[in-house]
Structure formats: structure tokens, C-alpha cells
Amino acid sequence: MKGKLLDDKSSEPIPFASIYLKNEALGTTSNTEGYFVFHIPVENESESVVISAMGYSSIEKKPSSFSNNEQIRLIPQINQLDEIQLSASKDKVLTAKDIVKRAYKSIDENYPSEPYILEGFVRDLQKEDDAYVEYLECAAKFKYQGTQVKRGPSIELLGVRNNSIAEKHPWNKNQERKNSLIDLVEDDFVRFDYGPILGKKGWKYEIESILTYDNRSVYKIKGVEKPFQTATLYIDAESFAFVRMELTRKAINNRSWRRRFTNGALQVYYNVVFEYREYKGKMYLKYQKEEDHWRIFKGLESNKVLFVKYPKKELFINNIIVDDVTDHAFSRNMDIGSSIENQAENFDVAFWATYNIPRRTAEQSQVLRDLQKINE
């Protein structure tokens, strides 16, 4: 089934909405233009499909009721702050910082303590100044221990869908390039216990609004740690689970939060997003993004900028496996010391024909076509 999600009032597209089978782990995500494609196994075609997005009332539909490329409108919904605060806190009004601290203390209750596997799709783009030099798409399984285990997942690379790399700047080409999947999953606020979720001194928080997500009320809290960091935290008003987290760091007047590396690289922008979905009473990663801007100087002490590098990586989870994890087929086959494009095998047409991935936007499709022309 295919469709496009729109705001019922503004007719604007709804990005990163969840489209999944009710009470099941299988799902997909809409792209930034609101489009989605969802491959439903034959044995599940009688089940309901749930569509949910932050700030909107969820809907349920049977697959047979969808028309192809249907435009589906979701109704925006904002709740009353006072009512939610009082009902959630038993007549004591919570401050924004109280809510963040309570959510942090509730991590063990809201996130899985047992091993689990996530299946997903990664899209990795990189730009040098105004020109794209890399477009990579791959599928992988991520085998995690419980959230309390402060260790990243084991990874099985299932396949590479596209691998288009253009000629890069000599600096970029010669630097050791970290495996992009490892680079992505090593950031995890919940597992590695850091970031704006801690509610530590220095962070100032403010409740911005109360939204709806999966027909539940969610606090939207803005956080600021001057001078470099801002955050937005979405916290379930009943369970106090972190539903979505975003952290942004920006250089101020060319002054960054970190010292320039010896190779001349200086990070001037960093943005990371984590969004979760509830499944069987626990919160599992649904979407993750990491986006950076790096100014590359000629050397540690040089003021000459060679170019600006813009890497962006996104992970879209399409399946969650929590039962019989030990017996589930899993092969830790990824070489963490080698880039993904160097591990690509023959393209598997049958695999990709039914694998749930977010539909490419028009811009992404054009970037891929341009890079493929360069490589012809």
C-alpha cells in the first residue's frame, strides 16, 4: 500500500509518521514529503494498520480500505496543559525540570531490560560544500542487550541497496573513514546515560505545549544549556517515557564547543534525533538521525578553510524482535573496521522488493541520479 499523509487543516505533508500493523512489530515511516510505502505480508492483510504522528490523532484502517496513493489526512490535536499536569502529578503541578528528572528515573521501567533485535534501513548522505559526494543505502539487524547494558549493538549487514560515491576532496578521501553504522549507533542518550535527559545543573527547561502521540498526551519540553546547546524532549504524561529527543549544538561566532582536531577538522553543528515506539509495554527505537557540519582547515593552526563537510545519517526501524531472541537467525557479519560500501554484495532483487523502507524524496532521488551519472 502507498499513500501520502497530510495535515487536515494546513494540507502540509506530515513527515516521519509511524505506519504499522496494530499490536505487531512490523511498520514503516513516512518521508519528509509525507509519502510512504508499506509492504504487508499476505498473512497480515486482514489486520488493522495504525497511522500515528506527533501532534495528531491516530487513525486505524484495514489494508483493503486503502486506495493506491491515497491522501490521508490526520487531525492535529493539542491538549490543555493544566489538566494534564494535575492528572499526571496527583494535584502537584510539575515543573519542566521535574518532568525531565522523573523521566530519567523511569528509564528502567520504560525501556527493555532483556535482549532484543531491531531491523532497519540506513540512509547515509555526505556533501562537500554545495556538492554531494556520497549516497549510501543499506539494511541491517541490530542485536541489543537490555538498556542497562552500556554497550552498542552487534550488527548484521543484510544488504546494500545503493552505493554511489563520487570523487572526494583529498583530505576527506585520505582520512580514516569510520564505519557509518557504528558511527550512528554509538550515540544513544538512554543507553549511555548522557545529554539533556539527565536534567543536570546548567540546563534550563520549559514546557512548550502538550501534544498527542499514539492517542496519549506528551509533554513537549524545550531545554537550553548556554551557549552552544538546545534540546527538545517529548515525554509521555502518564508513563514519563522519553518518546522523542532532539539535541542541537551550534558554534557561536565561529567558536565551537570543542577544540579543533589535529587533522584540521572542527565541528560547528551537530544535531541528533531519537524517536521511540511502544511495543509490548516497552519503548523501542523507531527513528534516529545524526547530522553534522565540519569546517576542514588546512591544519591545526591554519585559518585556511579547505571545505565544509556535511554528513547526514538516518536509521528507520521497520521491525522489532523480542521473543526467542537467542534462537533468532542472526549473523554478526559486519566488519566494523571497513566502510559499508566495501562490504556490499550482489544486489538481491527479491529482498529489496518487499523490504520496508522510507520512500525517497524528489531531492534524494535527484542526488542519487547525479552521483550515478558521475560514476558512469
PDB file of C-alpha atoms in Angstrom, residues 83-326:
ATOM      1  CA  GLU A  83      -5.439  19.388  33.082  1.00  0.00           C
ATOM      2  CA  ILE A  84      -2.593  17.088  32.021  1.00  0.00           C
ATOM      3  CA  GLN A  85      -0.181  18.387  34.666  1.00  0.00           C
ATOM      4  CA  LEU A  86      -2.635  17.898  37.517  1.00  0.00           C
ATOM      5  CA  SER A  87      -3.836  14.440  36.471  1.00  0.00           C
ATOM      6  CA  ALA A  88      -0.271  13.218  35.927  1.00  0.00           C
ATOM      7  CA  SER A  89       1.121  14.547  39.186  1.00  0.00           C
ATOM      8  CA  LYS A  90      -1.745  13.983  41.684  1.00  0.00           C
ATOM      9  CA  ASP A  91      -2.595  17.636  42.301  1.00  0.00           C
ATOM     10  CA  LYS A  92       1.000  18.831  42.393  1.00  0.00           C
ATOM     11  CA  VAL A  93       1.991  20.917  39.396  1.00  0.00           C
ATOM     12  CA  LEU A  94       5.282  19.648  37.986  1.00  0.00           C
ATOM     13  CA  THR A  95       7.896  21.960  36.549  1.00  0.00           C
ATOM     14  CA  ALA A  96       9.602  21.120  33.272  1.00  0.00           C
ATOM     15  CA  LYS A  97      12.748  20.078  35.130  1.00  0.00           C
ATOM     16  CA  ASP A  98      10.684  17.854  37.467  1.00  0.00           C
ATOM     17  CA  ILE A  99       9.260  16.080  34.428  1.00  0.00           C
ATOM     18  CA  VAL A 100      12.698  15.545  32.846  1.00  0.00           C
ATOM     19  CA  LYS A 101      14.140  14.170  36.097  1.00  0.00           C
ATOM     20  CA  ARG A 102      11.168  11.871  36.606  1.00  0.00           C
ATOM     21  CA  ALA A 103      11.505  10.575  33.033  1.00  0.00           C
ATOM     22  CA  TYR A 104      15.191   9.909  33.630  1.00  0.00           C
ATOM     23  CA  LYS A 105      14.439   7.966  36.821  1.00  0.00           C
ATOM     24  CA  SER A 106      11.788   5.953  34.934  1.00  0.00           C
ATOM     25  CA  ILE A 107      14.126   4.663  32.205  1.00  0.00           C
ATOM     26  CA  ASP A 108      14.435   1.190  33.742  1.00  0.00           C
ATOM     27  CA  GLU A 109      10.634   0.857  33.805  1.00  0.00           C
ATOM     28  CA  ASN A 110      10.032   2.113  30.259  1.00  0.00           C
ATOM     29  CA  TYR A 111      12.837   0.575  28.207  1.00  0.00           C
ATOM     30  CA  PRO A 112      13.651  -3.124  27.661  1.00  0.00           C
ATOM     31  CA  SER A 113      15.816  -4.956  30.179  1.00  0.00           C
ATOM     32  CA  GLU A 114      16.023  -8.132  28.053  1.00  0.00           C
ATOM     33  CA  PRO A 115      17.891  -8.642  24.745  1.00  0.00           C
ATOM     34  CA  TYR A 116      16.093  -7.673  21.552  1.00  0.00           C
ATOM     35  CA  ILE A 117      16.715  -7.213  17.830  1.00  0.00           C
ATOM     36  CA  LEU A 118      15.792  -4.262  15.649  1.00  0.00           C
ATOM     37  CA  GLU A 119      15.657  -4.450  11.857  1.00  0.00           C
ATOM     38  CA  GLY A 120      16.038  -1.281   9.895  1.00  0.00           C
ATOM     39  CA  PHE A 121      17.169   0.754   6.949  1.00  0.00           C
ATOM     40  CA  VAL A 122      20.011   3.290   6.895  1.00  0.00           C
ATOM     41  CA  ARG A 123      20.382   6.196   4.509  1.00  0.00           C
ATOM     42  CA  ASP A 124      23.795   7.915   4.586  1.00  0.00           C
ATOM     43  CA  LEU A 125      24.494  11.110   2.617  1.00  0.00           C
ATOM     44  CA  GLN A 126      27.502  13.381   2.579  1.00  0.00           C
ATOM     45  CA  LYS A 127      28.071  16.755   0.967  1.00  0.00           C
ATOM     46  CA  GLU A 128      31.250  18.798   0.467  1.00  0.00           C
ATOM     47  CA  ASP A 129      30.380  22.496   0.244  1.00  0.00           C
ATOM     48  CA  ASP A 130      27.489  22.519  -2.260  1.00  0.00           C
ATOM     49  CA  ALA A 131      28.179  19.174  -3.945  1.00  0.00           C
ATOM     50  CA  TYR A 132      27.012  15.727  -2.821  1.00  0.00           C
ATOM     51  CA  VAL A 133      29.795  13.147  -2.809  1.00  0.00           C
ATOM     52  CA  GLU A 134      28.131  10.129  -1.188  1.00  0.00           C
ATOM     53  CA  TYR A 135      24.771   8.360  -1.166  1.00  0.00           C
ATOM     54  CA  LEU A 136      24.537   5.015   0.612  1.00  0.00           C
ATOM     55  CA  GLU A 137      21.504   2.878   1.491  1.00  0.00           C
ATOM     56  CA  CYS A 138      21.626  -0.402   3.389  1.00  0.00           C
ATOM     57  CA  ALA A 139      19.564  -2.759   5.550  1.00  0.00           C
ATOM     58  CA  ALA A 140      20.773  -4.241   8.830  1.00  0.00           C
ATOM     59  CA  LYS A 141      19.816  -6.070  12.006  1.00  0.00           C
ATOM     60  CA  PHE A 142      20.889  -4.616  15.347  1.00  0.00           C
ATOM     61  CA  LYS A 143      21.119  -7.020  18.287  1.00  0.00           C
ATOM     62  CA  TYR A 144      20.971  -5.218  21.619  1.00  0.00           C
ATOM     63  CA  GLN A 145      21.334  -6.262  25.210  1.00  0.00           C
ATOM     64  CA  GLY A 146      18.981  -4.667  27.744  1.00  0.00           C
ATOM     65  CA  THR A 147      19.078  -0.897  28.045  1.00  0.00           C
ATOM     66  CA  GLN A 148      21.052  -1.148  31.296  1.00  0.00           C
ATOM     67  CA  VAL A 149      23.990  -2.667  29.385  1.00  0.00           C
ATOM     68  CA  LYS A 150      26.090   0.296  28.272  1.00  0.00           C
ATOM     69  CA  ARG A 151      27.241  -1.248  25.032  1.00  0.00           C
ATOM     70  CA  GLY A 152      26.234  -0.720  21.434  1.00  0.00           C
ATOM     71  CA  PRO A 153      24.566  -3.455  19.365  1.00  0.00           C
ATOM     72  CA  SER A 154      26.051  -6.267  17.337  1.00  0.00           C
ATOM     73  CA  ILE A 155      25.234  -5.685  13.660  1.00  0.00           C
ATOM     74  CA  GLU A 156      24.314  -7.968  10.788  1.00  0.00           C
ATOM     75  CA  LEU A 157      24.523  -6.289   7.398  1.00  0.00           C
ATOM     76  CA  LEU A 158      21.595  -7.614   5.356  1.00  0.00           C
ATOM     77  CA  GLY A 159      22.292  -5.854   2.089  1.00  0.00           C
ATOM     78  CA  VAL A 160      23.339  -2.656   0.344  1.00  0.00           C
ATOM     79  CA  ARG A 161      20.725  -1.091  -1.903  1.00  0.00           C
ATOM     80  CA  ASN A 162      22.722   1.824  -3.326  1.00  0.00           C
ATOM     81  CA  ASN A 163      26.375   2.696  -3.113  1.00  0.00           C
ATOM     82  CA  SER A 164      27.214   5.864  -5.042  1.00  0.00           C
ATOM     83  CA  ILE A 165      30.439   7.584  -4.046  1.00  0.00           C
ATOM     84  CA  ALA A 166      31.906  10.484  -6.054  1.00  0.00           C
ATOM     85  CA  GLU A 167      35.491  11.714  -6.045  1.00  0.00           C
ATOM     86  CA  LYS A 168      36.088  13.396  -2.700  1.00  0.00           C
ATOM     87  CA  HIS A 169      38.407  16.155  -1.581  1.00  0.00           C
ATOM     88  CA  PRO A 170      41.870  14.655  -0.913  1.00  0.00           C
ATOM     89  CA  TRP A 171      41.559  15.493   2.804  1.00  0.00           C
ATOM     90  CA  ASN A 172      38.266  13.627   3.032  1.00  0.00           C
ATOM     91  CA  LYS A 173      39.487  10.772   0.880  1.00  0.00           C
ATOM     92  CA  ASN A 174      42.670  10.211   2.865  1.00  0.00           C
ATOM     93  CA  GLN A 175      41.238  10.453   6.374  1.00  0.00           C
ATOM     94  CA  GLU A 176      40.299   7.195   8.037  1.00  0.00           C
ATOM     95  CA  ARG A 177      36.553   6.864   7.463  1.00  0.00           C
ATOM     96  CA  LYS A 178      34.638   5.274  10.301  1.00  0.00           C
ATOM     97  CA  ASN A 179      32.051   2.611   9.535  1.00  0.00           C
ATOM     98  CA  SER A 180      28.856   4.650   9.131  1.00  0.00           C
ATOM     99  CA  LEU A 181      26.625   2.231  11.071  1.00  0.00           C
ATOM    100  CA  ILE A 182      28.950   2.208  14.060  1.00  0.00           C
ATOM    101  CA  ASP A 183      29.190   5.987  13.852  1.00  0.00           C
ATOM    102  CA  LEU A 184      25.397   6.192  14.057  1.00  0.00           C
ATOM    103  CA  VAL A 185      24.575   3.732  16.869  1.00  0.00           C
ATOM    104  CA  GLU A 186      27.354   4.849  19.215  1.00  0.00           C
ATOM    105  CA  ASP A 187      25.145   7.832  20.154  1.00  0.00           C
ATOM    106  CA  ASP A 188      22.350   6.750  22.487  1.00  0.00           C
ATOM    107  CA  PHE A 189      21.215   9.068  25.295  1.00  0.00           C
ATOM    108  CA  VAL A 190      19.186   6.402  27.100  1.00  0.00           C
ATOM    109  CA  ARG A 191      21.747   3.610  26.957  1.00  0.00           C
ATOM    110  CA  PHE A 192      24.898   5.654  27.524  1.00  0.00           C
ATOM    111  CA  ASP A 193      23.363   7.950  30.122  1.00  0.00           C
ATOM    112  CA  TYR A 194      24.173  11.425  28.834  1.00  0.00           C
ATOM    113  CA  GLY A 195      22.764  14.506  27.185  1.00  0.00           C
ATOM    114  CA  PRO A 196      19.771  16.704  28.055  1.00  0.00           C
ATOM    115  CA  ILE A 197      17.768  13.806  29.573  1.00  0.00           C
ATOM    116  CA  LEU A 198      19.767  13.989  32.822  1.00  0.00           C
ATOM    117  CA  GLY A 199      18.248  17.293  33.966  1.00  0.00           C
ATOM    118  CA  LYS A 200      21.605  18.414  35.314  1.00  0.00           C
ATOM    119  CA  LYS A 201      22.630  21.845  36.528  1.00  0.00           C
ATOM    120  CA  GLY A 202      23.230  24.226  33.651  1.00  0.00           C
ATOM    121  CA  TRP A 203      20.209  23.068  31.651  1.00  0.00           C
ATOM    122  CA  LYS A 204      17.106  25.283  31.760  1.00  0.00           C
ATOM    123  CA  TYR A 205      13.789  23.648  30.783  1.00  0.00           C
ATOM    124  CA  GLU A 206      10.388  24.995  29.825  1.00  0.00           C
ATOM    125  CA  ILE A 207       7.122  23.226  28.943  1.00  0.00           C
ATOM    126  CA  GLU A 208       6.220  24.444  25.484  1.00  0.00           C
ATOM    127  CA  SER A 209       2.984  22.500  24.918  1.00  0.00           C
ATOM    128  CA  ILE A 210       1.109  19.229  25.392  1.00  0.00           C
ATOM    129  CA  LEU A 211       0.762  17.172  22.210  1.00  0.00           C
ATOM    130  CA  THR A 212      -0.868  13.880  21.274  1.00  0.00           C
ATOM    131  CA  TYR A 213       1.093  10.837  20.123  1.00  0.00           C
ATOM    132  CA  ASP A 214      -0.484   7.405  19.676  1.00  0.00           C
ATOM    133  CA  ASN A 215      -3.589   8.874  21.329  1.00  0.00           C
ATOM    134  CA  ARG A 216      -1.648   9.652  24.504  1.00  0.00           C
ATOM    135  CA  SER A 217      -0.636  13.024  25.938  1.00  0.00           C
ATOM    136  CA  VAL A 218       3.007  14.050  25.602  1.00  0.00           C
ATOM    137  CA  TYR A 219       4.872  16.981  27.152  1.00  0.00           C
ATOM    138  CA  LYS A 220       6.933  18.998  24.676  1.00  0.00           C
ATOM    139  CA  ILE A 221       9.802  20.478  26.689  1.00  0.00           C
ATOM    140  CA  LYS A 222      12.414  22.903  25.406  1.00  0.00           C
ATOM    141  CA  GLY A 223      15.861  22.799  27.002  1.00  0.00           C
ATOM    142  CA  VAL A 224      18.781  25.231  26.763  1.00  0.00           C
ATOM    143  CA  GLU A 225      22.335  24.983  28.011  1.00  0.00           C
ATOM    144  CA  LYS A 226      24.120  28.164  27.013  1.00  0.00           C
ATOM    145  CA  PRO A 227      25.967  28.967  24.896  1.00  0.00           C
ATOM    146  CA  PHE A 228      26.004  26.014  22.495  1.00  0.00           C
ATOM    147  CA  GLN A 229      23.229  23.506  23.245  1.00  0.00           C
ATOM    148  CA  THR A 230      19.452  23.360  22.773  1.00  0.00           C
ATOM    149  CA  ALA A 231      17.153  20.356  23.113  1.00  0.00           C
ATOM    150  CA  THR A 232      13.534  19.331  22.628  1.00  0.00           C
ATOM    151  CA  LEU A 233      12.210  16.459  24.732  1.00  0.00           C
ATOM    152  CA  TYR A 234       8.840  14.752  24.252  1.00  0.00           C
ATOM    153  CA  ILE A 235       7.818  12.904  27.419  1.00  0.00           C
ATOM    154  CA  ASP A 236       4.731  10.738  27.896  1.00  0.00           C
ATOM    155  CA  ALA A 237       2.493  12.401  30.506  1.00  0.00           C
ATOM    156  CA  GLU A 238       1.385   9.066  32.004  1.00  0.00           C
ATOM    157  CA  SER A 239       4.423   6.752  31.897  1.00  0.00           C
ATOM    158  CA  PHE A 240       7.071   9.515  31.771  1.00  0.00           C
ATOM    159  CA  ALA A 241       8.852   7.696  28.953  1.00  0.00           C
ATOM    160  CA  PHE A 242      11.038   9.686  26.583  1.00  0.00           C
ATOM    161  CA  VAL A 243       9.159   9.417  23.289  1.00  0.00           C
ATOM    162  CA  ARG A 244      11.373  11.676  21.195  1.00  0.00           C
ATOM    163  CA  MET A 245      14.611  13.554  21.921  1.00  0.00           C
ATOM    164  CA  GLU A 246      16.499  16.097  19.871  1.00  0.00           C
ATOM    165  CA  LEU A 247      19.800  17.784  20.686  1.00  0.00           C
ATOM    166  CA  THR A 248      21.433  20.556  18.657  1.00  0.00           C
ATOM    167  CA  ARG A 249      24.840  22.134  19.171  1.00  0.00           C
ATOM    168  CA  LYS A 250      25.865  25.205  17.177  1.00  0.00           C
ATOM    169  CA  ALA A 251      29.099  27.148  17.087  1.00  0.00           C
ATOM    170  CA  ILE A 252      28.723  30.784  18.173  1.00  0.00           C
ATOM    171  CA  ASN A 253      30.691  33.431  16.251  1.00  0.00           C
ATOM    172  CA  ASN A 254      32.907  30.647  14.847  1.00  0.00           C
ATOM    173  CA  ARG A 255      33.650  29.460  18.396  1.00  0.00           C
ATOM    174  CA  SER A 256      32.843  25.775  18.775  1.00  0.00           C
ATOM    175  CA  TRP A 257      32.194  23.698  21.899  1.00  0.00           C
ATOM    176  CA  ARG A 258      35.237  21.580  21.079  1.00  0.00           C
ATOM    177  CA  ARG A 259      38.843  22.284  20.147  1.00  0.00           C
ATOM    178  CA  ARG A 260      39.945  21.750  16.569  1.00  0.00           C
ATOM    179  CA  PHE A 261      41.291  18.248  15.915  1.00  0.00           C
ATOM    180  CA  THR A 262      44.922  17.815  14.922  1.00  0.00           C
ATOM    181  CA  ASN A 263      43.847  16.956  11.367  1.00  0.00           C
ATOM    182  CA  GLY A 264      42.211  20.377  10.984  1.00  0.00           C
ATOM    183  CA  ALA A 265      38.565  19.272  11.451  1.00  0.00           C
ATOM    184  CA  LEU A 266      36.298  21.470  13.581  1.00  0.00           C
ATOM    185  CA  GLN A 267      32.675  20.527  14.266  1.00  0.00           C
ATOM    186  CA  VAL A 268      30.432  23.602  14.045  1.00  0.00           C
ATOM    187  CA  TYR A 269      26.985  21.972  14.012  1.00  0.00           C
ATOM    188  CA  TYR A 270      25.644  18.750  15.483  1.00  0.00           C
ATOM    189  CA  ASN A 271      22.055  17.508  15.513  1.00  0.00           C
ATOM    190  CA  VAL A 272      20.837  14.145  16.750  1.00  0.00           C
ATOM    191  CA  VAL A 273      17.249  12.865  16.961  1.00  0.00           C
ATOM    192  CA  PHE A 274      15.863   9.731  18.640  1.00  0.00           C
ATOM    193  CA  GLU A 275      12.215   8.709  18.376  1.00  0.00           C
ATOM    194  CA  TYR A 276      10.677   5.657  20.055  1.00  0.00           C
ATOM    195  CA  ARG A 277       7.627   3.475  19.627  1.00  0.00           C
ATOM    196  CA  GLU A 278       5.873   1.498  22.356  1.00  0.00           C
ATOM    197  CA  TYR A 279       5.675  -2.242  21.753  1.00  0.00           C
ATOM    198  CA  LYS A 280       4.574  -4.802  24.344  1.00  0.00           C
ATOM    199  CA  GLY A 281       4.806  -2.233  27.105  1.00  0.00           C
ATOM    200  CA  LYS A 282       8.369  -1.056  26.373  1.00  0.00           C
ATOM    201  CA  MET A 283       9.858   1.739  24.272  1.00  0.00           C
ATOM    202  CA  TYR A 284      11.960   0.727  21.243  1.00  0.00           C
ATOM    203  CA  LEU A 285      13.858   2.927  18.835  1.00  0.00           C
ATOM    204  CA  LYS A 286      11.818   3.843  15.759  1.00  0.00           C
ATOM    205  CA  TYR A 287      13.925   6.565  14.100  1.00  0.00           C
ATOM    206  CA  GLN A 288      17.381   8.049  14.584  1.00  0.00           C
ATOM    207  CA  LYS A 289      19.205  10.839  12.796  1.00  0.00           C
ATOM    208  CA  GLU A 290      22.680  12.320  13.107  1.00  0.00           C
ATOM    209  CA  GLU A 291      23.673  15.376  11.107  1.00  0.00           C
ATOM    210  CA  ASP A 292      26.954  17.304  11.353  1.00  0.00           C
ATOM    211  CA  HIS A 293      28.736  20.265   9.796  1.00  0.00           C
ATOM    212  CA  TRP A 294      32.526  20.222   9.869  1.00  0.00           C
ATOM    213  CA  ARG A 295      34.823  23.047   8.788  1.00  0.00           C
ATOM    214  CA  ILE A 296      38.004  21.472   7.447  1.00  0.00           C
ATOM    215  CA  PHE A 297      41.088  23.648   7.849  1.00  0.00           C
ATOM    216  CA  LYS A 298      44.459  23.080   6.232  1.00  0.00           C
ATOM    217  CA  GLY A 299      45.876  22.120   9.613  1.00  0.00           C
ATOM    218  CA  LEU A 300      45.585  22.546  13.365  1.00  0.00           C
ATOM    219  CA  GLU A 301      46.872  26.131  13.422  1.00  0.00           C
ATOM    220  CA  SER A 302      45.806  27.210   9.919  1.00  0.00           C
ATOM    221  CA  ASN A 303      42.996  29.698   9.229  1.00  0.00           C
ATOM    222  CA  LYS A 304      42.516  28.463   5.670  1.00  0.00           C
ATOM    223  CA  VAL A 305      39.257  26.532   5.230  1.00  0.00           C
ATOM    224  CA  LEU A 306      39.617  23.787   2.616  1.00  0.00           C
ATOM    225  CA  PHE A 307      35.911  22.906   2.523  1.00  0.00           C
ATOM    226  CA  VAL A 308      32.879  22.257   4.715  1.00  0.00           C
ATOM    227  CA  LYS A 309      31.710  18.672   5.161  1.00  0.00           C
ATOM    228  CA  TYR A 310      28.033  17.827   5.739  1.00  0.00           C
ATOM    229  CA  PRO A 311      27.417  14.171   6.731  1.00  0.00           C
ATOM    230  CA  LYS A 312      23.861  13.046   7.473  1.00  0.00           C
ATOM    231  CA  LYS A 313      22.802   9.546   8.574  1.00  0.00           C
ATOM    232  CA  GLU A 314      19.292   8.252   9.284  1.00  0.00           C
ATOM    233  CA  LEU A 315      18.069   4.924  10.671  1.00  0.00           C
ATOM    234  CA  PHE A 316      14.454   3.817  10.121  1.00  0.00           C
ATOM    235  CA  ILE A 317      13.371   0.797  12.187  1.00  0.00           C
ATOM    236  CA  ASN A 318      10.807  -1.437  10.451  1.00  0.00           C
ATOM    237  CA  ASN A 319      10.670  -4.483  12.750  1.00  0.00           C
ATOM    238  CA  ILE A 320      11.159  -5.344  16.428  1.00  0.00           C
ATOM    239  CA  ILE A 321      12.022  -8.858  17.623  1.00  0.00           C
ATOM    240  CA  VAL A 322      11.634  -9.564  21.335  1.00  0.00           C
ATOM    241  CA  ASP A 323      10.553 -13.217  21.515  1.00  0.00           C
ATOM    242  CA  ASP A 324      13.038 -16.106  21.185  1.00  0.00           C
ATOM    243  CA  VAL A 325      15.866 -13.669  20.505  1.00  0.00           C
ATOM    244  CA  THR A 326      18.520 -16.289  21.327  1.00  0.00           C
TER     245      THR A 326
END
